[in-house]
Coordinates of C-alpha atoms in Angstrom, one line a residue:
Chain W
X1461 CA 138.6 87.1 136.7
X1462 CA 141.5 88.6 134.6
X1463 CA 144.1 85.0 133.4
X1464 CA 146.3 86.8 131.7
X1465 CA 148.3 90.0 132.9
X1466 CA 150.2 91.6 130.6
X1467 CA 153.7 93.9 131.6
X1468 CA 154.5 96.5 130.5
X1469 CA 151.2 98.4 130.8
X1470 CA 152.7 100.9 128.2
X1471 CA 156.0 101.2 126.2
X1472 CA 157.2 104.1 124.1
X1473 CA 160.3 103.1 121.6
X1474 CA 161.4 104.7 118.3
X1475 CA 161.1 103.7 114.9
X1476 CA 163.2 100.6 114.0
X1477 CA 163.6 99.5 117.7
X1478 CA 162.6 95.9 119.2
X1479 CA 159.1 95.9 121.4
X1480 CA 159.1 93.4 123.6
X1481 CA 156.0 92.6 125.6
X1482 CA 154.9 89.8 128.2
X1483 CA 152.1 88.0 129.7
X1484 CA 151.6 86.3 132.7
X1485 CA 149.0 83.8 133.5
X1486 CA 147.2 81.5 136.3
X1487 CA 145.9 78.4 135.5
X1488 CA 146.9 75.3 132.8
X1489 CA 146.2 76.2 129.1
X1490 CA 145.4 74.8 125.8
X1491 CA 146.9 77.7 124.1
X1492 CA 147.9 81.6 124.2
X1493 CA 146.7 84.1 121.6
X1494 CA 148.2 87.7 120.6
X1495 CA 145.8 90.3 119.5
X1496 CA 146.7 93.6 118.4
X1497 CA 143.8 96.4 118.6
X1498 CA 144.4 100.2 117.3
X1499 CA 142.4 102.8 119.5
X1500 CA 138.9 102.6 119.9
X1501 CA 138.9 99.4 117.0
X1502 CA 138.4 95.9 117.0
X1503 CA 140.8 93.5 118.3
X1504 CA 142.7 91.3 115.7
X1505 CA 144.0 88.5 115.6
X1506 CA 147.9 88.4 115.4
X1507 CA 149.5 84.7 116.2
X1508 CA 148.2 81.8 118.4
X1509 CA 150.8 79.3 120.5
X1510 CA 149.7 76.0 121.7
X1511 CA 150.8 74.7 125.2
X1512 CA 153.4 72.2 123.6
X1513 CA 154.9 74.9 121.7
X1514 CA 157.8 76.9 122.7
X1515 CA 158.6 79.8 120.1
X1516 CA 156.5 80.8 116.9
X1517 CA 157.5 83.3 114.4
X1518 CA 154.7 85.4 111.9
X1519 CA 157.2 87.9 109.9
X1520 CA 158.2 90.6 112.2
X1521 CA 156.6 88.8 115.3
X1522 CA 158.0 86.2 117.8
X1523 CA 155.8 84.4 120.7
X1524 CA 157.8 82.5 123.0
X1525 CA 155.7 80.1 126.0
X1526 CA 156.9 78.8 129.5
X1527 CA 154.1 76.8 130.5
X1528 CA 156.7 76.1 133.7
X1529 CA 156.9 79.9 134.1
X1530 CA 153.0 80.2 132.9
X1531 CA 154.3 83.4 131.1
X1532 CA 154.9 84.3 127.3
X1533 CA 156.3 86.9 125.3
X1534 CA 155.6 89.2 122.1
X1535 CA 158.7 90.5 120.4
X1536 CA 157.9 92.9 117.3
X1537 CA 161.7 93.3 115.5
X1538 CA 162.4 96.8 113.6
X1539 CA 158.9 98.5 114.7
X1540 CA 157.0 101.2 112.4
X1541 CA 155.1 103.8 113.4
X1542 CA 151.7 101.6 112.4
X1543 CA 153.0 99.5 114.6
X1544 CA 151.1 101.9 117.5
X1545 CA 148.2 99.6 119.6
X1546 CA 147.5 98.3 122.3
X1547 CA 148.9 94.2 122.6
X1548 CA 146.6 91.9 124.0
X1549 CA 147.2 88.0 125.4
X1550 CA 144.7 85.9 125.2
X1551 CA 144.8 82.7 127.2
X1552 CA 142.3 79.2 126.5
X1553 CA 142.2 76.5 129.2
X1554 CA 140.3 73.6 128.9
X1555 CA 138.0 74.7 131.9
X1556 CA 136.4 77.6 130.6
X1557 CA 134.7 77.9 127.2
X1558 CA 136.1 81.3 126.1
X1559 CA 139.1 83.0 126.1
X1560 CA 140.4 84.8 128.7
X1561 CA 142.3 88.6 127.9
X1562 CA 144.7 90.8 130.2
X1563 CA 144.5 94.0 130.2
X1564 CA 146.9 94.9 127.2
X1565 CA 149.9 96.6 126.5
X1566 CA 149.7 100.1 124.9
X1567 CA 152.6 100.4 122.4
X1568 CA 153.8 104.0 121.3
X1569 CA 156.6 103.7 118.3
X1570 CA 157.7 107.0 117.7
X1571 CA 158.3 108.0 114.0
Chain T
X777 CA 135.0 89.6 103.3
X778 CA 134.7 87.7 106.2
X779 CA 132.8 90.2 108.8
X780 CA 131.2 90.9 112.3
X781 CA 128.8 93.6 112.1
X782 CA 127.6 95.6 115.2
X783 CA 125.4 98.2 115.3
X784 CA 124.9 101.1 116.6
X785 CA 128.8 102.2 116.7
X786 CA 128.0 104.9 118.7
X787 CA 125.1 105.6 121.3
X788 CA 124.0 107.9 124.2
X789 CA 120.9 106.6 126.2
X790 CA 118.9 107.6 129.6
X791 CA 118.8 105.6 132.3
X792 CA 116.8 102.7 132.0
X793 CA 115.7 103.0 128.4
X794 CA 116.0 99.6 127.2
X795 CA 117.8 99.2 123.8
X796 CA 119.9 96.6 121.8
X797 CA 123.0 96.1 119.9
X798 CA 122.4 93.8 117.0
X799 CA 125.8 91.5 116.3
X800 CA 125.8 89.6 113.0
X801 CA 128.6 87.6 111.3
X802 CA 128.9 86.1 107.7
X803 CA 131.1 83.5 108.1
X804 CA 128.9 80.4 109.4
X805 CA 130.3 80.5 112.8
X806 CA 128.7 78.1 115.2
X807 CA 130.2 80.4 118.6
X808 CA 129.9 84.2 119.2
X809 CA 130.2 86.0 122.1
X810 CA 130.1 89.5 123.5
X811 CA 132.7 91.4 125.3
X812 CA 133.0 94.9 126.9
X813 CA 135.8 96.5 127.5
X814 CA 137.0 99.1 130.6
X815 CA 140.1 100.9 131.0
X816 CA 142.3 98.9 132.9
X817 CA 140.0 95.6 133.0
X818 CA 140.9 94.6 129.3
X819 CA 138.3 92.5 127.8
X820 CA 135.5 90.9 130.2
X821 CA 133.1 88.4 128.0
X822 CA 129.4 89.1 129.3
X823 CA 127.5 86.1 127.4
X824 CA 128.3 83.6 124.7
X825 CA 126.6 81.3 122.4
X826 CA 128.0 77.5 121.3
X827 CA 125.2 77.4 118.7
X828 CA 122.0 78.5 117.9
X829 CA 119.5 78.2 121.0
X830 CA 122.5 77.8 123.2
X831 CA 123.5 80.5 125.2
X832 CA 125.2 80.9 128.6
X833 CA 126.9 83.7 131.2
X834 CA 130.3 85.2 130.8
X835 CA 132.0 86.6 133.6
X836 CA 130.1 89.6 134.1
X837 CA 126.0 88.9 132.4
X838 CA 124.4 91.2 135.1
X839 CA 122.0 93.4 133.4
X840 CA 122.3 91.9 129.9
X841 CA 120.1 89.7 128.1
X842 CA 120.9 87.9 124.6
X843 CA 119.3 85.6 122.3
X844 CA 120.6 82.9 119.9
X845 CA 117.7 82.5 117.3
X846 CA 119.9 82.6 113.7
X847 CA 123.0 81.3 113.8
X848 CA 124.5 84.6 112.3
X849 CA 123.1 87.3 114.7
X850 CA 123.8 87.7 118.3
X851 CA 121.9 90.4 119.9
X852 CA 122.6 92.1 122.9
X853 CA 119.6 93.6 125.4
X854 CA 120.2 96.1 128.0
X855 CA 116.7 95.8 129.6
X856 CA 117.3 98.8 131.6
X857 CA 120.1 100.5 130.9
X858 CA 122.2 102.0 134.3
X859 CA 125.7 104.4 134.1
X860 CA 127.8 101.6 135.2
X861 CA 127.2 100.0 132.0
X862 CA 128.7 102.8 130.0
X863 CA 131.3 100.7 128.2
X864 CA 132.6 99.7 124.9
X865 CA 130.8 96.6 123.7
X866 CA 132.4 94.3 121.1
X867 CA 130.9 91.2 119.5
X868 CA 132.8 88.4 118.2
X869 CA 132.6 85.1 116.9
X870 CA 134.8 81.7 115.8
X871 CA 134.2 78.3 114.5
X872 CA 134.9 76.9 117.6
X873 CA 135.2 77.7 121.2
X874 CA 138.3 79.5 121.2
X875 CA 139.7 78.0 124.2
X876 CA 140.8 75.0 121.2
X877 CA 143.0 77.7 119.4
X878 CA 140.7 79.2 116.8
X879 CA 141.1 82.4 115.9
X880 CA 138.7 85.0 116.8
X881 CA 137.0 87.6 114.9
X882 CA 135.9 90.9 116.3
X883 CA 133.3 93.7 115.4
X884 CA 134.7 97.5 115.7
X885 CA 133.2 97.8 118.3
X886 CA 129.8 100.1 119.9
X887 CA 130.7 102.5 122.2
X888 CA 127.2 102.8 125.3
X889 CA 127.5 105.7 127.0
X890 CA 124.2 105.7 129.6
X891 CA 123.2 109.2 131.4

């Protein structure tokens, strides 16, 4: 079963433009993981959040976690054109012994 | 360099031709685990492995087999191979379970397409 859902499904911006991207979950976690994957590639790993965290930054990236909402966010400042993939949460909870991943948001930054 | 190796990238097989996807990793990891992914489903993990001899079902093991005999392969059967298992595959492993916040590494990916 899918944890985490991810909204938008796709967003198109231009070049030097904020992305901002969320994720929605079910159930109690651990901690909530951002993974980037370009097309047809392997996922990888961008930032991890733990549940008693509330904001984290990793250069251009920011994760924000409401474990009250059960939602977080993925905010990429002054985007790139590399900056195309598809966005991924990834969700642990103490129940399960893998993580869990929504269905992704596809990112389009137009040069 | 830290890897995850799967291989074949790319294969087209029959119906029911049994074949295997080899996964191996070069970083000591104790957990991998193998994922496929369909458009709109994201990622759906189809078996795992704690360590070696330890293995156990994902959400969606039907029709897949894998065994745990080094720690640093992982391969994955298809014992009889059916369309609806047309998919791209992609193994991955971590030094821990991954539900405890450890980051996880993936292979590029093999993309099954089954006639």
């Amino acid at each position: 079963s899918q944890q985490g859902e991810e909204d938008p499904q796709a967003l198109s911006i231009q070049e030097g433009e904020n992305a901002t991207m969320n994720c929605s979950y079910k159930t109690s976690i651990n901690n909530l993981q951002w993974y980037r994957q370009n097309s047809g590639r392997g996922l990888v790993h961008l930032i991890l959040i733990r549940s008693n965290e509330r904001e984290k930054h990793s250069g251009r990236l920011r994760v924000t976690l409401d474990t009250s909402k059960k939602s977080s966010s993925l905010l990429i400042t002054a985007s790139r054109a590399a900056d195309t993939a598809s966005y991924f949460c990834a969700t642990g909870d103490t129940g399960r012994r893998a993580l869990t991943f929504g269905s992704g948001t596809r990112l389009q930054v137009q040069p | 360099e830290a890897q995850v190796t799967q291989n074949p990238r790319y294969l087209i097989t029959v119906t029911g031709k049994k074949l295997t996807v080899t996964c191996s990793q070069n970083m000591n990891h104790e957990y991998m685990s193998w994922y496929r992914q369909d458009p709109g489903l994201g990622l759906r993990q189809i078996y795992y492995s704690m360590n070696v001899e330890v293995t156990d079902k994902g959400d969606v093991p039907e029709g897949y087999k894998v065994s745990r005999k080094e720690k640093r392969n992982f391969p994955l059967i298809l014992e009889s191979p059916s369309p609806n298992q047309t998919s791209l595959y992609f193994c991955a492993s971590s030094s821990g379970q991954g539900t405890s916040g450890n980051t996880i590494y993936f292979g590029e990916g093999s993309w099954l397409t089954v006639v």
